[in-house]
Every structure is written in C-alpha cells, then in structure tokens.
mmCIF file with all atom_site columns, C-alpha atoms and ligand atoms in Angstrom:
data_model
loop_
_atom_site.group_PDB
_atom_site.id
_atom_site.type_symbol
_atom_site.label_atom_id
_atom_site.label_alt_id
_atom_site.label_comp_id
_atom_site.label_asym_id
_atom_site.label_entity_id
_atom_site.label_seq_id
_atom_site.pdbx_PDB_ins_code
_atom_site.Cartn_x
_atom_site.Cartn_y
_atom_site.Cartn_z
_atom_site.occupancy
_atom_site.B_iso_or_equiv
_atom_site.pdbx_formal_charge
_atom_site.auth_seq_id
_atom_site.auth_comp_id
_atom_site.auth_asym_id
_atom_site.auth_atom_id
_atom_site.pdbx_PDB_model_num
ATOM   1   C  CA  . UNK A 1 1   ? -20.353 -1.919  -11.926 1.00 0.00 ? 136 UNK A CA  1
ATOM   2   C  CA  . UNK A 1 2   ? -19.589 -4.928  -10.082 1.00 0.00 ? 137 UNK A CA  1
ATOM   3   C  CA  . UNK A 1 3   ? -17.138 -7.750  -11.514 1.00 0.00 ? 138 UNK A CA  1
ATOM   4   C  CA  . UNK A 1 4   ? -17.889 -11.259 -9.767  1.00 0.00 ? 139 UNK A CA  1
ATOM   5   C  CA  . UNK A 1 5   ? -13.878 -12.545 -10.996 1.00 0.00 ? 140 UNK A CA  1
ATOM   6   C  CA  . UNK A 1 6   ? -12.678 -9.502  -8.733  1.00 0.00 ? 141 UNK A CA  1
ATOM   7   C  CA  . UNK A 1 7   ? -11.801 -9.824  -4.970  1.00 0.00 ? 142 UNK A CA  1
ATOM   8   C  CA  . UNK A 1 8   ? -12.157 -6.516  -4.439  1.00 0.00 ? 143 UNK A CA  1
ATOM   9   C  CA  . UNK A 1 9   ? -15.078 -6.166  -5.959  1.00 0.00 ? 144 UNK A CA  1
ATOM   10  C  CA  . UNK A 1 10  ? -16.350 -9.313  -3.846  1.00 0.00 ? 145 UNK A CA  1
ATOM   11  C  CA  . UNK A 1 11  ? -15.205 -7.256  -0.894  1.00 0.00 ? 146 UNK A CA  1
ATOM   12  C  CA  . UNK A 1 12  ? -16.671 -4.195  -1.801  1.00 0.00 ? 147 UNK A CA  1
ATOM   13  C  CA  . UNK A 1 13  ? -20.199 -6.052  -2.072  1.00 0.00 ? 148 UNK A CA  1
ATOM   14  C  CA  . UNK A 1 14  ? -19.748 -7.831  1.629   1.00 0.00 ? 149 UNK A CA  1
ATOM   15  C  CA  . UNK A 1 15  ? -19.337 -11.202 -0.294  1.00 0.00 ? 150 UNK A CA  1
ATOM   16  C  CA  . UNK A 1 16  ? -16.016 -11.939 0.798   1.00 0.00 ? 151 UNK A CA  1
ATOM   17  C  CA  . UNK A 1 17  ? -14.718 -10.766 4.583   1.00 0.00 ? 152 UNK A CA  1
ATOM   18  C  CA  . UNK A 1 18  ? -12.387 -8.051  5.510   1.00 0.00 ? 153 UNK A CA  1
ATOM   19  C  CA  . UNK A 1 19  ? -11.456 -5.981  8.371   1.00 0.00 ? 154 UNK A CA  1
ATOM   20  C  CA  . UNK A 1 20  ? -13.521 -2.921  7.468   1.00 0.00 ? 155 UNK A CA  1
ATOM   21  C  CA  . UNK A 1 21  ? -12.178 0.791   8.649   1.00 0.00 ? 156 UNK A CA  1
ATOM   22  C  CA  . UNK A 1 22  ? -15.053 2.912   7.427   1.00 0.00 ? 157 UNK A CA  1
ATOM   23  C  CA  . UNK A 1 23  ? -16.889 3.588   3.930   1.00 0.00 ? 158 UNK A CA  1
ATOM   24  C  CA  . UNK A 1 24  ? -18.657 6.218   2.631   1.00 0.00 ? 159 UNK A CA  1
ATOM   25  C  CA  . UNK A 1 25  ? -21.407 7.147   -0.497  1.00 0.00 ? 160 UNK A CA  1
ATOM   26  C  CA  . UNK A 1 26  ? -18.614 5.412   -3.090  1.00 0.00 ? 161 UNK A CA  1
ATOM   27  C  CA  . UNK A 1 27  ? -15.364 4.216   -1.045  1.00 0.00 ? 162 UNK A CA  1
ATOM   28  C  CA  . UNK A 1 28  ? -14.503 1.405   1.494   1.00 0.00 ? 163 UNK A CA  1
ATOM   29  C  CA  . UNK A 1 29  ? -11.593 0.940   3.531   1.00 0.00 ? 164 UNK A CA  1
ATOM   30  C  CA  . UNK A 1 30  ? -10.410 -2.039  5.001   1.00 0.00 ? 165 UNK A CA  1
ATOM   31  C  CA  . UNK A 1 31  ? -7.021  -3.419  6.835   1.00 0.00 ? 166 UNK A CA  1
ATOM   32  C  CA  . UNK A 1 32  ? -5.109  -5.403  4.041   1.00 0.00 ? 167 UNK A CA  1
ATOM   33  C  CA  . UNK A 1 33  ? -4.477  -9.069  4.335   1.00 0.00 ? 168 UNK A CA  1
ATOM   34  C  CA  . UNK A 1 34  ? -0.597  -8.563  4.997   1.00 0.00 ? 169 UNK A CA  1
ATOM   35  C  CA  . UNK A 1 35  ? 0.367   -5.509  6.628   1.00 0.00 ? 170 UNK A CA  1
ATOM   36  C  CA  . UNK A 1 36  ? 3.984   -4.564  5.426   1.00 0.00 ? 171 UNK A CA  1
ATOM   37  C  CA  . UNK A 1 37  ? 3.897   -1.430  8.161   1.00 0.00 ? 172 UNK A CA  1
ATOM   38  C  CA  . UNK A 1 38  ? 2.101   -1.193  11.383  1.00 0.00 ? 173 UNK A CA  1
ATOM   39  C  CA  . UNK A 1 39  ? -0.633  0.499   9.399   1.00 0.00 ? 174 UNK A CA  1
ATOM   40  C  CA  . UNK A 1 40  ? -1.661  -0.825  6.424   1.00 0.00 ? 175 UNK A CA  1
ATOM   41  C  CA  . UNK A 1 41  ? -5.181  -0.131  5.251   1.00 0.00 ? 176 UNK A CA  1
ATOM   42  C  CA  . UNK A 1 42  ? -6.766  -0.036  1.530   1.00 0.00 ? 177 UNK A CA  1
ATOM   43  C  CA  . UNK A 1 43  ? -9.034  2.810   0.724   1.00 0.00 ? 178 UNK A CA  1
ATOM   44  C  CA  . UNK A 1 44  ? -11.132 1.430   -2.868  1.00 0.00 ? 179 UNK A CA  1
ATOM   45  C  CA  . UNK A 1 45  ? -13.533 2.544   -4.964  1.00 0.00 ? 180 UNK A CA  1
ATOM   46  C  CA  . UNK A 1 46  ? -17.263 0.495   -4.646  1.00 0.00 ? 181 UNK A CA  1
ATOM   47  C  CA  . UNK A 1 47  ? -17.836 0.501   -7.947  1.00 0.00 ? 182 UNK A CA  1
ATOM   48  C  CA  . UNK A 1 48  ? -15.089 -1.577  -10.695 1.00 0.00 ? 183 UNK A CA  1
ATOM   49  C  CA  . UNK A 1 49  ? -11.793 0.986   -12.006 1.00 0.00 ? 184 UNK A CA  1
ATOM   50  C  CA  . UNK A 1 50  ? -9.101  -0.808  -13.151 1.00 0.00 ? 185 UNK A CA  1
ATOM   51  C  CA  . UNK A 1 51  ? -6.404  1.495   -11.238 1.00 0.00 ? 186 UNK A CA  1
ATOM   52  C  CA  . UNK A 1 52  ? -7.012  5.015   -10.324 1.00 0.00 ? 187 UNK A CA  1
ATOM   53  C  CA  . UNK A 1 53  ? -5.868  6.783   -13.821 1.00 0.00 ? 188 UNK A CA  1
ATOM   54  C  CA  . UNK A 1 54  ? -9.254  4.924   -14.533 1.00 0.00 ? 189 UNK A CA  1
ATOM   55  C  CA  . UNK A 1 55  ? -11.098 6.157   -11.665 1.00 0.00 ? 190 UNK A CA  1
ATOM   56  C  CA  . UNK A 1 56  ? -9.692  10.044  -12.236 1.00 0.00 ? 191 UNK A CA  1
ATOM   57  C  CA  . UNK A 1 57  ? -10.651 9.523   -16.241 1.00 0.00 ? 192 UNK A CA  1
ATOM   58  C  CA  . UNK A 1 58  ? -14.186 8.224   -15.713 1.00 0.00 ? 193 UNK A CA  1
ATOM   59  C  CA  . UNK A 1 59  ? -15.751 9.058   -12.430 1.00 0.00 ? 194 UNK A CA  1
ATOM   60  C  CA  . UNK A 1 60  ? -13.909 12.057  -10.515 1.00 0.00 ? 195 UNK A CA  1
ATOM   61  C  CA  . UNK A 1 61  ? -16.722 12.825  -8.208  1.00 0.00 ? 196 UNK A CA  1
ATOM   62  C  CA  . UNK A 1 62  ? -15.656 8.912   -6.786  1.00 0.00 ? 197 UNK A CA  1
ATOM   63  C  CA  . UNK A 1 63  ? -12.154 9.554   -7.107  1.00 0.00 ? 198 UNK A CA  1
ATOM   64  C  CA  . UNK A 1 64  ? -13.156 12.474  -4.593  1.00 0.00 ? 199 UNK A CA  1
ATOM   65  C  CA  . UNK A 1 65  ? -15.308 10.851  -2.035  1.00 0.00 ? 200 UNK A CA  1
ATOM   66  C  CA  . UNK A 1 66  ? -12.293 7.634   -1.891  1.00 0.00 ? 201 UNK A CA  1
ATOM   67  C  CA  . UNK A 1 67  ? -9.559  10.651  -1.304  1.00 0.00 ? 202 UNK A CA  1
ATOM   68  C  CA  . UNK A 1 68  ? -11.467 12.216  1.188   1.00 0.00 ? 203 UNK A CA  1
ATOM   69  C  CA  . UNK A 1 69  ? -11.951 8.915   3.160   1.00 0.00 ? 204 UNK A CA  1
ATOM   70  C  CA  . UNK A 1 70  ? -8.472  7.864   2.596   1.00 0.00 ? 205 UNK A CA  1
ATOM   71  C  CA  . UNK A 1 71  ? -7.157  10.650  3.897   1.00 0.00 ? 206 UNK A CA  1
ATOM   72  C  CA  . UNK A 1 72  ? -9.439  10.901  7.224   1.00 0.00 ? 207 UNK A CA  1
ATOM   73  C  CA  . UNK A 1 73  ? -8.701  7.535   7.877   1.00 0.00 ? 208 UNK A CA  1
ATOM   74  C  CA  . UNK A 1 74  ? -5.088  8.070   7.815   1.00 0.00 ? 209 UNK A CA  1
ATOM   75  C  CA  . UNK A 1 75  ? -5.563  11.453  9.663   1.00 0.00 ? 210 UNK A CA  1
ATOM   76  C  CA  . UNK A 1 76  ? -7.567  9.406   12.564  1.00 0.00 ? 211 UNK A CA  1
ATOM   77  C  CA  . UNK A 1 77  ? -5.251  5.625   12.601  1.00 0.00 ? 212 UNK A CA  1
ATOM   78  C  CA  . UNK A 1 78  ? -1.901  7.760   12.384  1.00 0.00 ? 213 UNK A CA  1
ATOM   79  C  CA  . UNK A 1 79  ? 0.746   10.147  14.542  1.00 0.00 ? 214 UNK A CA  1
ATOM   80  C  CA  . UNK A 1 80  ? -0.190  12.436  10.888  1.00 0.00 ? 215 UNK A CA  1
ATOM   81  C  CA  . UNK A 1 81  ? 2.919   11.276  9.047   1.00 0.00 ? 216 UNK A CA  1
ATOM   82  C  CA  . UNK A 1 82  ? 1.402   9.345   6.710   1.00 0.00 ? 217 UNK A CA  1
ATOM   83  C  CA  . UNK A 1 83  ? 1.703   7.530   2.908   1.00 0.00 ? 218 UNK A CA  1
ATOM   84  C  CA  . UNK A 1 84  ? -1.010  6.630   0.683   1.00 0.00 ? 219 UNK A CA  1
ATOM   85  C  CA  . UNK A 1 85  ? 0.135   4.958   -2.829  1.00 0.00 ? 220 UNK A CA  1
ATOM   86  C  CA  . UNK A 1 86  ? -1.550  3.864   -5.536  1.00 0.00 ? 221 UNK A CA  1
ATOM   87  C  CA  . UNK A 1 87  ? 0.435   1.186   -7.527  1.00 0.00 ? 222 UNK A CA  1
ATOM   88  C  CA  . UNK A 1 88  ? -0.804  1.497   -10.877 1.00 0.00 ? 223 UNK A CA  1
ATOM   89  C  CA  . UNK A 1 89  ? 0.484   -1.305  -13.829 1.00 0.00 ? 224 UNK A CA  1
ATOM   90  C  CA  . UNK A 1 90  ? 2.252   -4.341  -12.911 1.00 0.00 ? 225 UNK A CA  1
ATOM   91  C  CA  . UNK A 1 91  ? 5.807   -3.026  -13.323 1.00 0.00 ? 226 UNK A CA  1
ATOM   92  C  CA  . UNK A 1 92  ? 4.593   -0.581  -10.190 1.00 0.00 ? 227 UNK A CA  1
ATOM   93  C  CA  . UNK A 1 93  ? 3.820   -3.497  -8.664  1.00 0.00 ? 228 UNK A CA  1
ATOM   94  C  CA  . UNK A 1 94  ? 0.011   -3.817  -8.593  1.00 0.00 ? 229 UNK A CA  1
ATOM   95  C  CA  . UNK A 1 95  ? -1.209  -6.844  -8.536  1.00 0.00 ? 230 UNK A CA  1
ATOM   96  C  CA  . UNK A 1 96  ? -5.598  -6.337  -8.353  1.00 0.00 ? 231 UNK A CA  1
ATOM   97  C  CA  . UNK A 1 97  ? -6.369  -4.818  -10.671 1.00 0.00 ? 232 UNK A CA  1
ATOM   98  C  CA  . UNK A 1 98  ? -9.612  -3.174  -9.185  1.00 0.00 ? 233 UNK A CA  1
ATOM   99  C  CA  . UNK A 1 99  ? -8.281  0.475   -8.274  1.00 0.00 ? 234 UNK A CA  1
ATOM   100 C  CA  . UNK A 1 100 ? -6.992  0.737   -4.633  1.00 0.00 ? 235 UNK A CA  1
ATOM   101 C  CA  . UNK A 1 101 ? -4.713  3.255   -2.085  1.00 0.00 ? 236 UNK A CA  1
ATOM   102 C  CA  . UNK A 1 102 ? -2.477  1.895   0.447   1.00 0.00 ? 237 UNK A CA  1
ATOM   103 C  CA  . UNK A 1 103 ? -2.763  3.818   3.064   1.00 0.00 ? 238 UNK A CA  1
ATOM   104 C  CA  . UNK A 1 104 ? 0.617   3.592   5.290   1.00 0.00 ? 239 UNK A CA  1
ATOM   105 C  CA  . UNK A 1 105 ? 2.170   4.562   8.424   1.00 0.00 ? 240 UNK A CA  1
ATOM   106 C  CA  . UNK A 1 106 ? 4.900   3.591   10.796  1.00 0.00 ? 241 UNK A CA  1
ATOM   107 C  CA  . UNK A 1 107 ? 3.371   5.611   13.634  1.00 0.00 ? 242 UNK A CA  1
ATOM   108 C  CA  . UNK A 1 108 ? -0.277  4.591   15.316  1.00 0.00 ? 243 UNK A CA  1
ATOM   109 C  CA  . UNK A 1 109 ? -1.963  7.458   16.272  1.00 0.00 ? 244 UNK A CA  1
ATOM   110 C  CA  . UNK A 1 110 ? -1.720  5.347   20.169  1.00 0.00 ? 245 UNK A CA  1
ATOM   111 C  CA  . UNK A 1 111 ? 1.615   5.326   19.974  1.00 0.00 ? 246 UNK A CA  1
ATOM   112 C  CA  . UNK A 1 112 ? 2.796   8.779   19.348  1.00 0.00 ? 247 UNK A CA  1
ATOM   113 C  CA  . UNK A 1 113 ? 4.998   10.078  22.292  1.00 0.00 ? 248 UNK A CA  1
HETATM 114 P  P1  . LIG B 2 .   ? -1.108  -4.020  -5.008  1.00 0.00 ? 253 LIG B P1  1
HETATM 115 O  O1  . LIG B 2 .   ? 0.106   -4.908  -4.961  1.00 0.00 ? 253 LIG B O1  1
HETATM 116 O  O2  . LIG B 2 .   ? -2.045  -4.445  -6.130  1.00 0.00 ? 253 LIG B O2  1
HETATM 117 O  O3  . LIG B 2 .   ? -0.813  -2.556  -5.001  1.00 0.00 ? 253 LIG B O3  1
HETATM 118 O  O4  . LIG B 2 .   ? -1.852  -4.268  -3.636  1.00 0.00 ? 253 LIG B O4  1
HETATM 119 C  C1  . LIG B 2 .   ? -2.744  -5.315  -3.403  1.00 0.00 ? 253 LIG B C1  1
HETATM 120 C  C2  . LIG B 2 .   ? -2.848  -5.450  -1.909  1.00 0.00 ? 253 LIG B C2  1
HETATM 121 O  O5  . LIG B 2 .   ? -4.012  -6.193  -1.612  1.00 0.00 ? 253 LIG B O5  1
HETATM 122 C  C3  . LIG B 2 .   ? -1.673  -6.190  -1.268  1.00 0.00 ? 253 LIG B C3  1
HETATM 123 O  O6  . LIG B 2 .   ? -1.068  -5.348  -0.294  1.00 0.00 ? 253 LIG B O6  1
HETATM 124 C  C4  . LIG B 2 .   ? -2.315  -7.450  -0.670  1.00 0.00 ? 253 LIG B C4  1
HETATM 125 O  O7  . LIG B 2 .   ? -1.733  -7.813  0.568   1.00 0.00 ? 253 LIG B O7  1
HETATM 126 C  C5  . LIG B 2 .   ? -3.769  -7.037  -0.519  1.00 0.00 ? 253 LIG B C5  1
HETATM 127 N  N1  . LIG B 2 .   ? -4.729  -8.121  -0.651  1.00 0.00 ? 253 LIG B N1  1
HETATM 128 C  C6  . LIG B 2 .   ? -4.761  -9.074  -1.633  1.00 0.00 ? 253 LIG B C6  1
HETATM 129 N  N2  . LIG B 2 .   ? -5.827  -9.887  -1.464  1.00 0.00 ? 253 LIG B N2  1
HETATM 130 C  C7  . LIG B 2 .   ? -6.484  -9.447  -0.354  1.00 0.00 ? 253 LIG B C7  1
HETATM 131 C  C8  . LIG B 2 .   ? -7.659  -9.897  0.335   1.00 0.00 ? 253 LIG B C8  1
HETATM 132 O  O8  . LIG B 2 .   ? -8.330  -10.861 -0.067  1.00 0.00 ? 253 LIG B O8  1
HETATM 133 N  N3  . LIG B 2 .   ? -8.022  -9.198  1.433   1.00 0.00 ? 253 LIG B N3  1
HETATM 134 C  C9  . LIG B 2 .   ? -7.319  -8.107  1.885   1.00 0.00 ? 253 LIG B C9  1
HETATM 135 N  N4  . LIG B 2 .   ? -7.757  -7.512  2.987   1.00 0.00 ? 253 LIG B N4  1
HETATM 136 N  N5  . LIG B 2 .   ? -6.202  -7.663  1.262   1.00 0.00 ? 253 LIG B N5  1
HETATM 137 C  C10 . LIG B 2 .   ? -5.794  -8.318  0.157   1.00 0.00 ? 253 LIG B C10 1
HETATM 138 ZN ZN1 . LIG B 2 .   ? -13.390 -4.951  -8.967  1.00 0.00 ? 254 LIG B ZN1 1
#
C-alpha cells in the first residue's frame, strides 16, 4: 500500500528524488538527506509499515528481503564495522513514520587502511 501524505512512500514510488543505493523485490535504499556519519543510507520497505515492529508483525517475508539489502549495502559502502538502527516511536526519536533502517558507518569501504 502506498500513502500519498508519506515522503517515503513518495520516494519509494520515484515521485519525489533521492540518491538511490540499490532496491530489490520489496526494499529501497537511498543516501539520507543529512548524513550525521560519513555513511548514512536508509534501507525502507516499498510498501507503507508504520515502523518495523509493523513490518515484522504483518509482512516478514519484506522484513527479510529489506534486511538482506540493508545489510549488503552496508557490507559493500563500509570497512565492515557497521550500524543499522531502526528508531521506532517518537521518544526513540523517529520522526517518518513509514518504517526505515539507518544504515551507519564511520569507515568507507575506500578509506580503510
Ligand atoms: P528518523 O528520525 O525517523 O529515524 O529518521 C528519518 C531520517 O530521514 C532522518 O535521518 C532524515 O534526515 C531523513 N529524511 C527526512 N526527509 C528526507 C527526504 O526527503 N529525503 C531523504 N533522503 N532523507 C530524508
Ligand atoms: Zn509510507
């Protein structure tokens, strides 16, 4: 399902522009707007989940496909050492509220010694 109030949503339909990474059959990845660590990259679901207890509750076969892309992204864009968060609830600090991972490093795969 596709909601036309949500950005991400608008994003995940090629509506709105963003830096894509990759997708697959049910995720997209793209850089977010303002990168608090050299990489900072979303990893969300195509299809509308409020935040990921969402996803895991009603689709788990998309909560599957968006883990394995998250996690090959951050394999391929990072030294290995890697974070990828899902704030969930405002007091966690999210602020979408379509379901989304922040994937996060401090080491570019380039830059590894
Ligand atoms: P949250 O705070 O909900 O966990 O994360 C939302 C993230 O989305 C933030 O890191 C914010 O910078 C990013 N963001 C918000 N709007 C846009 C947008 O229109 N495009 C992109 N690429 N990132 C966005
Ligand atoms: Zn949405």
């Amino acid at each position: 399902m596709i909601n036309s109030d949500c950005i991400f949503c608008r994003i995940a339909n090629k509506e709105l522009q963003a830096n894509l990474v990759a997708e697959s059959e049910h995720a997209i990845a793209f850089w977010d707007i303002s990168p608090r660590q050299p990489i900072h990259i979303l990893v969300i679901p195509k299809a509308h989940h409020k935040n990921i207890a969402e996803l895991t509750q009603n689709s788990p076969d998309q909560l599957l496909d968006l883990m394995k892309l998250g996690t090959d992204i951050a394999q391929d864009k990072s030294s290995g050492s890697f974070r990828l968060s899902f704030n969930t609830g405002e007091e966690a600090g999210q602020t979408v509220f379509h379901a989304h991972g922040h994937i996060t490093s401090r080491t570019p795969k380039d830059q590894v010694a």
